[in-house]
CSV table of C-alpha atoms in Angstrom, one decimal:
chain,number,residue,atom,x,y,z
A,9,MET,CA,-45.5,57.3,58.8
A,10,PRO,CA,-45.3,60.3,56.6
A,11,SER,CA,-43.2,59.9,53.4
A,12,VAL,CA,-42.1,61.7,50.5
A,13,ILE,CA,-42.2,60.5,46.8
A,14,VAL,CA,-39.0,61.0,44.8
A,15,TRP,CA,-40.0,61.5,41.2
A,16,PHE,CA,-37.6,59.9,39.0
A,17,ARG,CA,-37.6,60.8,35.3
A,18,ARG,CA,-33.8,61.1,33.5
A,19,ASP,CA,-31.4,61.1,36.8
A,20,LEU,CA,-31.7,57.3,37.3
A,21,ARG,CA,-28.9,56.7,40.0
A,22,LEU,CA,-28.8,56.9,43.7
A,23,ALA,CA,-25.5,58.6,44.0
A,24,ASP,CA,-25.7,62.8,44.0
A,25,ASN,CA,-29.0,62.8,43.1
A,26,PRO,CA,-30.3,66.4,44.8
A,27,ALA,CA,-34.1,65.2,45.0
A,28,LEU,CA,-33.2,62.1,46.9
A,29,THR,CA,-30.7,63.5,49.7
A,30,ALA,CA,-33.3,65.8,50.0
A,31,ALA,CA,-35.8,63.4,50.9
A,32,LEU,CA,-33.3,62.0,53.1
A,33,GLU,CA,-32.8,64.9,55.1
A,34,SER,CA,-36.5,65.0,55.6
A,35,GLY,CA,-37.2,61.6,57.9
A,36,HIS,CA,-39.7,60.5,56.3
A,37,SER,CA,-39.8,57.2,54.3
A,38,ILE,CA,-39.2,57.4,50.4
A,39,VAL,CA,-41.3,56.0,47.8
A,40,PRO,CA,-39.2,56.6,44.9
A,41,VAL,CA,-41.3,55.8,41.5
A,42,TYR,CA,-40.8,56.0,37.5
A,43,ILE,CA,-44.0,57.0,35.8
A,44,HIS,CA,-44.1,56.1,31.9
A,45,ALA,CA,-46.0,59.1,30.2
A,46,LEU,CA,-44.7,59.4,26.5
A,47,ASN,CA,-47.2,61.6,25.5
A,48,GLU,CA,-46.2,64.3,28.2
A,49,GLU,CA,-43.2,64.9,25.7
A,50,LYS,CA,-44.5,65.4,22.4
A,51,PRO,CA,-43.3,65.8,19.9
A,52,TRP,CA,-40.1,64.0,21.3
A,53,GLN,CA,-41.1,62.0,23.0
A,54,PRO,CA,-37.9,59.1,23.3
A,55,GLY,CA,-37.2,57.2,20.3
A,56,ALA,CA,-37.2,53.2,19.9
A,57,ALA,CA,-33.1,53.0,20.8
A,58,SER,CA,-33.5,55.8,24.2
A,59,SER,CA,-36.4,53.2,25.4
A,60,ALA,CA,-34.5,50.3,25.2
A,61,TRP,CA,-31.5,51.7,27.2
A,62,LEU,CA,-34.2,53.2,29.0
A,63,HIS,CA,-35.3,49.4,30.1
A,64,ARG,CA,-32.2,48.5,30.9
A,65,SER,CA,-31.7,51.3,33.1
A,66,LEU,CA,-34.5,51.2,34.7
A,67,LEU,CA,-33.7,47.6,35.8
A,68,ALA,CA,-30.8,48.4,36.8
A,69,LEU,CA,-32.0,51.0,39.3
A,70,ASP,CA,-34.6,48.7,40.8
A,71,GLN,CA,-31.9,46.6,41.9
A,72,ASP,CA,-29.9,49.2,43.3
A,73,LEU,CA,-32.7,50.1,45.3
A,74,ARG,CA,-33.5,46.5,46.2
A,75,GLN,CA,-29.9,46.4,47.6
A,76,ARG,CA,-31.0,48.6,50.1
A,77,GLY,CA,-33.9,47.4,51.2
A,78,SER,CA,-36.3,49.4,48.9
A,79,ARG,CA,-37.9,49.4,45.5
A,80,LEU,CA,-38.5,51.2,42.3
A,81,ILE,CA,-43.0,52.1,42.0
A,82,LEU,CA,-43.3,52.0,38.3
A,83,ARG,CA,-46.4,53.7,37.0
A,84,SER,CA,-47.5,54.9,33.5
A,85,GLY,CA,-50.3,57.4,32.7
A,86,ASP,CA,-51.0,60.7,33.5
A,87,SER,CA,-47.7,61.8,35.5
A,88,LEU,CA,-49.9,64.4,37.5
A,89,LYS,CA,-53.1,61.9,38.4
A,90,GLU,CA,-50.6,59.4,39.1
A,91,LEU,CA,-48.8,61.1,41.7
A,92,GLU,CA,-51.7,62.4,43.1
A,93,THR,CA,-53.0,58.5,43.7
A,94,LEU,CA,-49.6,58.0,45.4
A,95,ALA,CA,-50.2,61.1,47.2
A,96,GLU,CA,-53.0,59.7,49.0
A,97,GLN,CA,-52.0,56.3,48.8
A,98,THR,CA,-48.9,56.6,50.9
A,99,GLN,CA,-49.9,60.1,53.2
A,100,ALA,CA,-47.1,61.5,51.6
A,101,GLU,CA,-46.6,65.0,52.4
A,102,ALA,CA,-44.1,66.4,49.6
A,103,VAL,CA,-42.8,65.4,46.2
A,104,TYR,CA,-39.2,65.9,45.1
A,105,TRP,CA,-37.7,65.8,41.7
A,106,ASN,CA,-34.5,66.9,40.0
A,107,ARG,CA,-35.6,69.3,36.4
A,108,LEU,CA,-35.5,68.8,33.2
A,109,TYR,CA,-35.0,71.4,30.7
A,110,GLU,CA,-37.3,70.4,27.1
A,111,PRO,CA,-40.0,72.9,26.7
A,112,ALA,CA,-42.5,70.3,26.8
A,113,CYS,CA,-41.1,68.9,30.2
A,114,ILE,CA,-40.9,72.9,31.9
A,115,ALA,CA,-44.4,73.0,30.8
A,116,ARG,CA,-45.8,69.7,32.2
A,117,ASP,CA,-43.4,70.3,35.7
A,118,THR,CA,-44.8,73.3,36.3
A,119,ARG,CA,-48.4,72.2,35.5
A,120,VAL,CA,-47.7,69.5,37.9
A,121,LYS,CA,-45.8,71.7,40.7
A,122,ASP,CA,-49.1,74.0,40.9
A,123,ALA,CA,-51.6,70.8,40.9
A,124,LEU,CA,-49.7,69.8,44.2
A,125,LYS,CA,-49.0,72.3,45.5
A,126,ARG,CA,-52.5,73.3,45.6
A,127,ARG,CA,-53.3,70.0,47.1
A,128,GLY,CA,-51.4,71.2,50.3
A,129,LEU,CA,-48.1,68.6,49.5
A,130,GLN,CA,-44.9,70.5,49.8
A,131,VAL,CA,-42.8,70.4,46.4
A,132,GLU,CA,-39.3,70.8,45.6
A,133,SER,CA,-37.0,70.5,42.2
A,134,PHE,CA,-33.7,70.9,42.0
A,135,ASN,CA,-30.8,70.1,39.5
A,136,ALA,CA,-29.2,67.3,39.0
A,137,ALA,CA,-28.1,67.5,35.4
A,138,LEU,CA,-26.1,70.3,34.9
A,139,LEU,CA,-23.0,71.8,35.9
A,140,ALA,CA,-24.7,75.6,35.8
A,141,GLU,CA,-28.5,76.2,34.9
A,142,PRO,CA,-29.4,78.1,31.7
A,143,TRP,CA,-30.5,81.1,33.5
A,144,THR,CA,-27.5,81.7,35.9
A,145,LEU,CA,-24.9,82.3,33.2
A,146,ALA,CA,-25.8,85.3,30.9
A,147,THR,CA,-24.2,87.9,28.8
A,148,GLY,CA,-22.3,91.1,29.7
A,149,THR,CA,-25.8,92.7,28.5
A,150,GLY,CA,-28.0,90.4,30.8
A,151,GLY,CA,-28.9,88.2,27.2
A,152,PRO,CA,-28.1,84.3,26.6
A,153,TYR,CA,-25.0,83.8,25.1
A,154,ARG,CA,-24.8,82.3,21.3
A,155,VAL,CA,-21.3,81.6,20.9
A,156,PHE,CA,-19.6,79.1,23.0
A,157,THR,CA,-16.2,80.7,23.9
A,158,PRO,CA,-17.7,83.2,26.3
A,159,PHE,CA,-20.1,80.9,27.8
A,160,TRP,CA,-16.9,78.4,28.4
A,161,LYS,CA,-15.2,81.1,30.0
A,162,ASN,CA,-17.7,82.7,32.0
A,163,LEU,CA,-19.0,78.8,33.1
A,164,SER,CA,-16.0,77.3,33.7
A,165,GLN,CA,-14.7,79.9,36.3
A,166,ARG,CA,-17.8,79.4,38.8
A,167,LEU,CA,-16.9,75.6,38.5
A,168,GLY,CA,-15.0,74.9,41.7
A,169,SER,CA,-14.7,71.5,43.2
A,170,PRO,CA,-17.7,69.6,43.7
A,171,SER,CA,-18.5,67.5,46.4
A,172,PRO,CA,-20.9,64.6,44.9
A,173,ASP,CA,-23.2,63.0,48.0
A,174,ARG,CA,-23.2,59.6,48.1
A,175,PRO,CA,-25.5,57.1,47.8
A,176,PRO,CA,-27.5,56.2,50.7
A,177,GLU,CA,-26.5,53.0,52.3
A,178,ARG,CA,-30.3,51.4,53.6
A,179,LEU,CA,-33.7,53.0,52.8
A,180,VAL,CA,-37.1,52.2,53.9
A,181,ALA,CA,-39.1,49.9,51.8
A,182,PRO,CA,-42.7,51.4,50.5
A,183,PRO,CA,-45.3,49.7,51.9
A,184,GLU,CA,-46.1,46.3,50.4
A,185,ARG,CA,-49.2,47.7,49.9
A,186,LEU,CA,-48.3,49.9,47.0
A,187,ILE,CA,-48.7,48.6,43.4
A,188,SER,CA,-46.3,49.0,40.8
A,189,GLN,CA,-46.4,48.2,37.2
A,190,ALA,CA,-44.2,45.5,35.8
A,191,LEU,CA,-41.4,46.7,34.0
A,192,ALA,CA,-42.1,44.6,30.2
A,193,ASP,CA,-45.7,46.5,30.6
A,194,LEU,CA,-44.1,49.6,29.5
A,195,ASN,CA,-43.1,48.1,26.2
A,196,LEU,CA,-39.6,49.8,25.9
A,197,GLN,CA,-37.6,47.8,24.4
A,198,PRO,CA,-38.9,44.9,21.4
A,199,ALA,CA,-40.3,42.1,22.1
A,200,PRO,CA,-41.8,39.0,20.0
A,201,PRO,CA,-42.7,39.0,17.1
A,202,GLN,CA,-40.4,41.9,16.7
A,203,PRO,CA,-36.9,41.2,16.0
A,204,ALA,CA,-34.3,42.0,18.2
A,205,TRP,CA,-32.9,44.6,16.7
A,206,ASP,CA,-31.2,46.3,19.9
A,207,GLU,CA,-28.8,43.4,20.2
A,208,GLY,CA,-25.4,44.4,19.6
A,209,PHE,CA,-26.0,47.6,21.9
A,210,TRP,CA,-25.2,45.4,24.8
A,211,GLU,CA,-22.2,44.1,23.2
A,212,LYS,CA,-21.0,47.6,23.8
A,213,TRP,CA,-22.9,49.5,26.5
A,214,GLN,CA,-24.0,48.2,30.2
A,215,PRO,CA,-26.9,50.6,31.6
A,216,GLY,CA,-27.4,51.5,34.9
A,217,GLU,CA,-25.2,54.0,37.7
A,218,GLY,CA,-22.7,50.9,38.0
A,219,GLY,CA,-22.2,51.0,34.3
A,220,ALA,CA,-21.7,54.7,34.5
A,221,ARG,CA,-19.0,54.2,36.7
A,222,GLU,CA,-17.4,51.5,35.0
A,223,ALA,CA,-17.1,54.0,32.1
A,224,LEU,CA,-15.7,56.6,34.0
A,225,ASP,CA,-13.1,54.5,35.4
A,226,VAL,CA,-12.5,53.2,31.8
A,227,PHE,CA,-11.8,57.0,30.5
A,228,VAL,CA,-9.6,58.0,33.6
A,229,ASP,CA,-7.4,54.8,33.1
A,230,GLY,CA,-7.4,54.7,29.3
A,231,ALA,CA,-8.7,57.1,27.1
A,232,VAL,CA,-8.7,60.5,28.3
A,233,HIS,CA,-4.3,60.7,28.5
A,234,GLY,CA,-4.2,61.9,25.0
A,235,TYR,CA,-8.0,62.5,24.7
A,236,GLY,CA,-7.3,65.7,23.0
A,237,GLN,CA,-5.6,64.4,20.0
A,238,GLN,CA,-7.2,60.7,20.1
A,239,ARG,CA,-11.1,61.6,20.6
A,240,ASP,CA,-11.1,62.3,16.7
A,241,PHE,CA,-10.2,58.9,15.2
A,242,PRO,CA,-13.3,56.5,15.1
A,243,ASP,CA,-10.9,53.6,14.9
A,244,ARG,CA,-10.2,53.5,18.3
A,245,ILE,CA,-11.3,54.0,21.5
A,246,GLY,CA,-10.4,57.5,22.6
A,247,THR,CA,-13.3,59.4,23.6
A,248,SER,CA,-15.5,58.8,27.1
A,249,LEU,CA,-18.6,56.9,26.1
A,250,LEU,CA,-20.4,58.6,29.0
A,251,SER,CA,-22.9,60.1,26.8
A,252,PRO,CA,-25.9,57.6,27.2
A,253,HIS,CA,-24.9,57.6,31.1
A,254,LEU,CA,-25.0,61.5,31.3
A,255,HIS,CA,-28.3,61.4,29.3
A,256,PHE,CA,-29.8,59.3,31.4
A,257,GLY,CA,-28.8,60.8,34.5
A,258,GLU,CA,-27.1,57.3,35.4
A,259,ILE,CA,-23.8,59.9,36.3
A,260,SER,CA,-23.9,63.7,36.8
A,261,PRO,CA,-21.5,66.5,35.2
A,262,ARG,CA,-20.7,67.0,39.2
A,263,GLN,CA,-19.6,63.6,39.7
A,264,ILE,CA,-17.2,63.9,36.3
A,265,LEU,CA,-16.0,66.7,37.2
A,266,ALA,CA,-15.2,65.8,40.9
A,267,ARG,CA,-13.2,62.5,39.7
A,268,LEU,CA,-11.2,64.5,37.5
A,269,ARG,CA,-10.2,67.2,40.0
A,270,SER,CA,-9.4,64.6,42.3
A,271,GLU,CA,-6.9,62.9,40.4
A,272,HIS,CA,-3.3,63.3,40.4
A,273,TRP,CA,-2.1,63.8,36.3
A,274,PRO,CA,1.0,63.9,34.8
A,275,ALA,CA,1.6,67.1,33.4
A,276,ARG,CA,1.2,65.9,29.7
A,277,THR,CA,-2.3,64.5,30.8
A,278,GLU,CA,-3.3,67.9,31.9
A,279,PRO,CA,-4.4,69.3,28.6
A,280,ASP,CA,-6.6,66.6,28.0
A,281,VAL,CA,-8.5,66.7,31.2
A,282,ALA,CA,-9.0,70.3,30.0
A,283,HIS,CA,-10.1,69.6,26.7
A,284,TYR,CA,-13.0,67.0,28.2
A,285,LEU,CA,-14.0,69.5,30.2
A,286,ARG,CA,-14.5,72.0,27.4
A,287,GLU,CA,-16.4,69.3,25.8
A,288,LEU,CA,-18.3,68.8,29.2
A,289,GLY,CA,-19.2,72.5,28.1
A,290,TRP,CA,-20.5,72.0,25.2
A,291,ARG,CA,-23.0,70.2,26.6
A,292,GLU,CA,-23.7,72.7,29.1
A,293,PHE,CA,-23.8,75.1,25.9
A,294,SER,CA,-26.1,73.3,24.2
A,295,HIS,CA,-28.6,73.2,27.5
A,296,HIS,CA,-28.7,76.6,27.8
A,297,LEU,CA,-29.4,77.1,24.3
A,298,LEU,CA,-32.8,75.2,24.0
A,299,TYR,CA,-33.7,76.8,27.2
A,300,HIS,CA,-33.3,80.4,25.7
A,301,PHE,CA,-34.2,79.4,22.0
A,302,PRO,CA,-37.0,76.6,22.7
A,303,GLN,CA,-37.7,76.4,19.0
A,304,THR,CA,-34.6,75.3,17.8
A,305,SER,CA,-35.7,71.9,17.9
A,306,GLU,CA,-38.2,72.4,14.8
A,307,ASN,CA,-36.9,75.6,13.1
A,308,ASN,CA,-33.3,77.0,12.7
A,309,LEU,CA,-31.9,79.6,15.1
A,310,ASN,CA,-30.6,81.6,12.7
A,311,PRO,CA,-33.8,82.8,10.6
A,312,ARG,CA,-31.3,83.8,7.2
A,313,PHE,CA,-32.0,79.6,6.6
A,314,ASP,CA,-36.0,80.1,6.2
A,315,ASP,CA,-35.9,80.5,2.9
A,316,PHE,CA,-32.6,78.5,2.1
A,317,ARG,CA,-33.3,76.5,-1.0
A,318,TRP,CA,-33.2,73.0,0.8
A,319,ALA,CA,-33.4,69.8,-2.2
A,320,PRO,CA,-37.3,68.1,-1.8
A,321,VAL,CA,-36.5,64.6,-0.1
A,322,ASN,CA,-36.4,61.5,-2.2
A,323,PRO,CA,-37.8,59.0,0.2
A,324,GLU,CA,-35.4,56.1,-1.4
A,325,THR,CA,-32.3,58.4,-1.1
A,326,LEU,CA,-33.0,59.3,2.5
A,327,ALA,CA,-33.4,55.7,3.2
A,328,ALA,CA,-30.0,54.8,1.5
A,329,TRP,CA,-28.6,57.2,3.7
A,330,GLN,CA,-30.1,55.8,6.7
A,331,GLN,CA,-29.4,52.7,6.2
A,332,GLY,CA,-25.5,53.1,5.5
A,333,ARG,CA,-26.0,52.7,1.3
A,334,THR,CA,-24.8,55.8,0.1
A,335,GLY,CA,-21.6,54.6,-1.6
A,336,VAL,CA,-19.3,57.0,0.4
A,337,PRO,CA,-17.5,54.6,2.5
A,338,ILE,CA,-16.7,56.9,6.1
A,339,VAL,CA,-20.6,58.2,5.6
A,340,ASP,CA,-21.9,54.2,5.4
A,341,ALA,CA,-19.8,53.0,8.2
A,342,GLY,CA,-21.3,55.8,10.4
A,343,MET,CA,-24.7,55.1,9.5
A,344,ARG,CA,-24.0,50.9,10.3
A,345,GLU,CA,-22.4,51.3,13.4
A,346,LEU,CA,-25.3,54.0,14.4
A,347,TRP,CA,-27.9,51.0,13.7
A,348,ARG,CA,-25.6,48.3,15.4
A,349,THR,CA,-24.8,49.9,18.5
A,350,GLY,CA,-26.8,52.7,19.5
A,351,TRP,CA,-23.9,54.9,19.1
A,352,MET,CA,-21.9,56.7,16.7
A,353,HIS,CA,-18.2,58.4,16.5
A,354,ASN,CA,-18.2,62.2,16.7
A,355,ARG,CA,-16.0,63.2,14.5
A,356,VAL,CA,-18.0,60.6,11.7
A,357,ARG,CA,-21.3,62.2,13.2
A,358,MET,CA,-20.1,65.3,11.4
A,359,ILE,CA,-19.1,63.5,8.6
A,360,VAL,CA,-22.6,62.4,8.0
A,361,ALA,CA,-24.5,65.1,9.2
A,362,SER,CA,-22.5,67.2,6.7
A,363,PHE,CA,-23.3,65.0,3.7
A,364,LEU,CA,-26.5,64.8,4.4
A,365,CYS,CA,-27.4,68.5,4.7
A,366,LYS,CA,-24.3,69.9,2.1
A,367,ASN,CA,-24.4,67.1,-0.8
A,368,LEU,CA,-28.0,66.0,-0.3
A,369,ARG,CA,-29.2,69.4,0.5
A,370,TYR,CA,-32.0,67.9,2.9
A,371,HIS,CA,-33.0,70.2,5.6
A,372,TRP,CA,-31.4,69.1,9.3
A,373,SER,CA,-34.2,68.0,10.7
A,374,HIS,CA,-34.4,64.7,8.7
A,375,GLY,CA,-31.1,63.8,9.8
A,376,ALA,CA,-32.3,65.1,13.6
A,377,ARG,CA,-35.1,63.2,13.8
A,378,TRP,CA,-33.4,59.8,12.4
A,379,PHE,CA,-30.7,59.9,15.6
A,380,TRP,CA,-33.5,60.9,18.1
A,381,ASP,CA,-35.3,57.3,17.1
A,382,THR,CA,-31.6,55.2,16.7
A,383,LEU,CA,-29.5,56.8,19.1
A,384,VAL,CA,-29.0,55.9,23.0
A,385,ASP,CA,-27.6,59.2,23.8
A,386,ALA,CA,-30.8,61.3,22.0
A,387,ASP,CA,-30.3,64.5,23.8
A,388,LEU,CA,-32.8,66.9,22.9
A,389,ALA,CA,-30.6,69.8,23.6
A,390,ASN,CA,-27.4,68.3,22.0
A,391,ASN,CA,-28.9,66.7,19.2
A,392,THR,CA,-30.4,69.8,18.2
A,393,GLN,CA,-27.5,72.2,18.3
A,394,GLY,CA,-24.7,69.4,16.6
A,395,TRP,CA,-27.2,69.2,13.7
A,396,GLN,CA,-27.9,73.3,13.7
A,397,TRP,CA,-24.1,73.7,14.1
A,398,THR,CA,-22.8,71.1,11.2
A,399,ALA,CA,-25.6,73.0,9.0
A,400,GLY,CA,-24.9,76.3,9.6
A,401,THR,CA,-28.2,77.5,11.2
A,402,GLY,CA,-27.4,77.1,14.6
A,403,ALA,CA,-25.9,79.4,16.9
A,404,ASP,CA,-22.0,79.5,16.8
A,405,ALA,CA,-22.4,77.3,14.0
A,406,ALA,CA,-19.6,75.8,11.4
A,407,PRO,CA,-20.9,78.3,8.5
A,408,TYR,CA,-22.8,76.4,5.5
A,409,PHE,CA,-20.1,76.8,3.0
A,410,ARG,CA,-18.0,74.6,5.3
A,411,ILE,CA,-18.5,71.2,3.6
A,412,PHE,CA,-16.8,68.6,5.3
A,413,ASN,CA,-14.8,66.2,2.2
A,414,PRO,CA,-15.8,62.9,3.4
A,415,VAL,CA,-12.9,61.2,1.2
A,416,THR,CA,-10.5,63.6,2.5
A,417,GLN,CA,-12.3,63.0,6.3
A,418,ALA,CA,-12.1,59.4,5.7
A,419,GLN,CA,-8.2,59.7,4.8
A,420,ARG,CA,-6.9,62.0,7.8
A,421,PHE,CA,-9.0,60.1,10.5
A,422,ASP,CA,-9.3,56.6,9.5
A,423,SER,CA,-5.7,56.4,7.8
A,424,ALA,CA,-5.5,52.4,8.1
A,425,GLY,CA,-9.5,52.0,6.8
A,426,LYS,CA,-10.0,49.7,10.2
A,427,TYR,CA,-12.8,52.3,10.9
A,428,VAL,CA,-14.2,51.7,7.4
A,429,ARG,CA,-13.3,47.6,7.0
A,430,ARG,CA,-15.4,47.0,10.9
A,431,TRP,CA,-18.4,48.5,9.7
A,432,VAL,CA,-18.6,47.9,5.8
A,433,PRO,CA,-16.8,45.0,5.7
A,434,GLU,CA,-17.8,44.3,1.6
A,435,LEU,CA,-14.8,46.5,1.0
A,436,ALA,CA,-12.4,44.7,3.0
A,437,ASN,CA,-10.7,43.2,-0.1
A,438,LEU,CA,-10.1,47.0,-1.6
A,439,PRO,CA,-6.7,47.9,-1.8
A,440,ASP,CA,-5.8,51.1,0.8
A,441,LYS,CA,-5.8,53.7,-1.7
A,442,ALA,CA,-9.1,52.7,-2.9
A,443,LEU,CA,-11.1,51.9,0.1
A,444,PHE,CA,-12.3,55.4,0.9
A,445,ALA,CA,-13.7,56.3,-2.8
A,446,PRO,CA,-14.0,52.8,-4.3
A,447,TRP,CA,-15.8,54.6,-7.5
A,448,GLU,CA,-12.8,55.5,-8.7
A,449,LEU,CA,-11.3,52.3,-9.5
A,450,PRO,CA,-12.0,50.7,-13.0
A,451,ALA,CA,-15.8,49.7,-12.7
A,452,ALA,CA,-14.5,46.0,-13.5
A,453,THR,CA,-12.3,46.0,-10.3
A,454,LEU,CA,-14.9,47.0,-7.8
A,455,ALA,CA,-17.7,44.7,-9.4
A,456,GLU,CA,-14.9,41.8,-9.0
A,457,LEU,CA,-13.4,42.9,-5.7
A,458,ALA,CA,-16.7,44.4,-3.9
A,459,PRO,CA,-19.8,43.1,-5.6
A,460,ASP,CA,-22.3,43.8,-3.3
A,461,TYR,CA,-21.3,47.4,-2.6
A,462,PRO,CA,-22.8,50.7,-4.6
A,463,SER,CA,-20.8,51.3,-8.0
A,464,GLN,CA,-21.2,55.4,-7.6
A,465,PRO,CA,-22.0,57.6,-4.7
A,466,LEU,CA,-25.9,58.8,-4.2
A,467,VAL,CA,-24.6,62.3,-5.8
A,468,ASP,CA,-21.0,63.3,-6.7
A,469,LEU,CA,-19.4,64.7,-4.1
A,470,LYS,CA,-17.5,68.1,-6.1
A,471,ALA,CA,-20.7,68.5,-7.9
A,472,SER,CA,-23.4,68.6,-5.2
A,473,ARG,CA,-20.5,70.8,-3.6
A,474,GLU,CA,-21.3,73.5,-5.9
A,475,GLN,CA,-24.6,72.9,-5.8
A,476,ALA,CA,-24.8,73.7,-2.1
A,477,LEU,CA,-22.9,76.8,-2.1
A,478,ALA,CA,-24.5,78.1,-5.1
A,479,ALA,CA,-28.0,77.7,-2.8
A,480,TYR,CA,-25.9,79.4,-0.5
A,481,SER,CA,-24.9,82.0,-2.4
A,482,THR,CA,-28.6,82.7,-4.0
A,483,SER,CA,-29.7,82.7,-0.3
A,484,ARG,CA,-27.7,85.3,1.0
């Protein structure tokens, strides 16, 4: 019987999966495959935290397929060679997949599509990840957007009310003779003798399509109400927690949009829903930017910063930032939350990024690389845009002279100190007034109440701010 290969990548779901839907409509049997090909995504192949999530997401997808009578075929190596081999083994007439938008993936997919077509196979790709693909939106002059507000105005007028496809109820299993690698052989998660550094992740997250649906349910029932205000406070669940599920394609933005549009919201919640949709718009904007300016994952979008006087990196200082040992409580709390859970609250991401790029005056790429390796939602477009936004080097960015004061930020958004005390427990005995700037206490008092915490921050916040502004003034 003729078959269609569905090449899964970061679309690890069965519902609202255009490539899978098209394969089902073909009437042929379906061969679901995932090919682990790290080298093809260099220099931004998945980091350690993303790989740990991927292991569990692939396991969940295979379980979902088996419940419907199918299974996931795992391969590793060169994607084109594996697809050609699978096509021969299954007598496939077509290969379908959903598009990716990172520069390396675009180049790879173009090469694969051309080669498979030359072999006489039908090859089709689809949009499963975005509300609007990057080339479908343009300014009045026909160019790409660099400012979010007009981008969002254009996109929001196109959203409509999507009707996502439901998952198939039954699937025909691939031939028994078709060999699949063992998931463990992909070496995606830490294994002995490595320490189980990801253990804390799974107290917070449930990878897979089922986990994504549950996260959306929880958001709709809870955090969306008051989202516009509560999303800035790291001491509470005020956000959707959908970012890793979106990154791995365990849920689509169309599904989220459809769910939010289908609910009957009280009038007071409608602005919160609109605010969240705007945040989905920022995700779209990030992909728009990376597609049109692919060099920005490595280089400043704004060339004015190419001669900026970034400080030389001290490895010990960078390590202290990475490990949450800066002596600035809100910064340390964020970096420890990241290490323990694979995620960091967005407000705190901006604070720790500002500290790195402005108080330490390190180039944003050092932070982007660390986030890439430690975030479970490490998305190249979002990561690039987020770091360049805070550093002031990107599109529609915060100006460089906007320097977050981590003390006042903590006082405003963690006024009771719950977030800091949770992630920096050695400060638990400090009085509230001293919690966010403990170095202002008498040295003897600090040594008594928090003996294991740095007595001084890595840099003086006021002096380092002035130095950053001086460097910016010179570069102008």
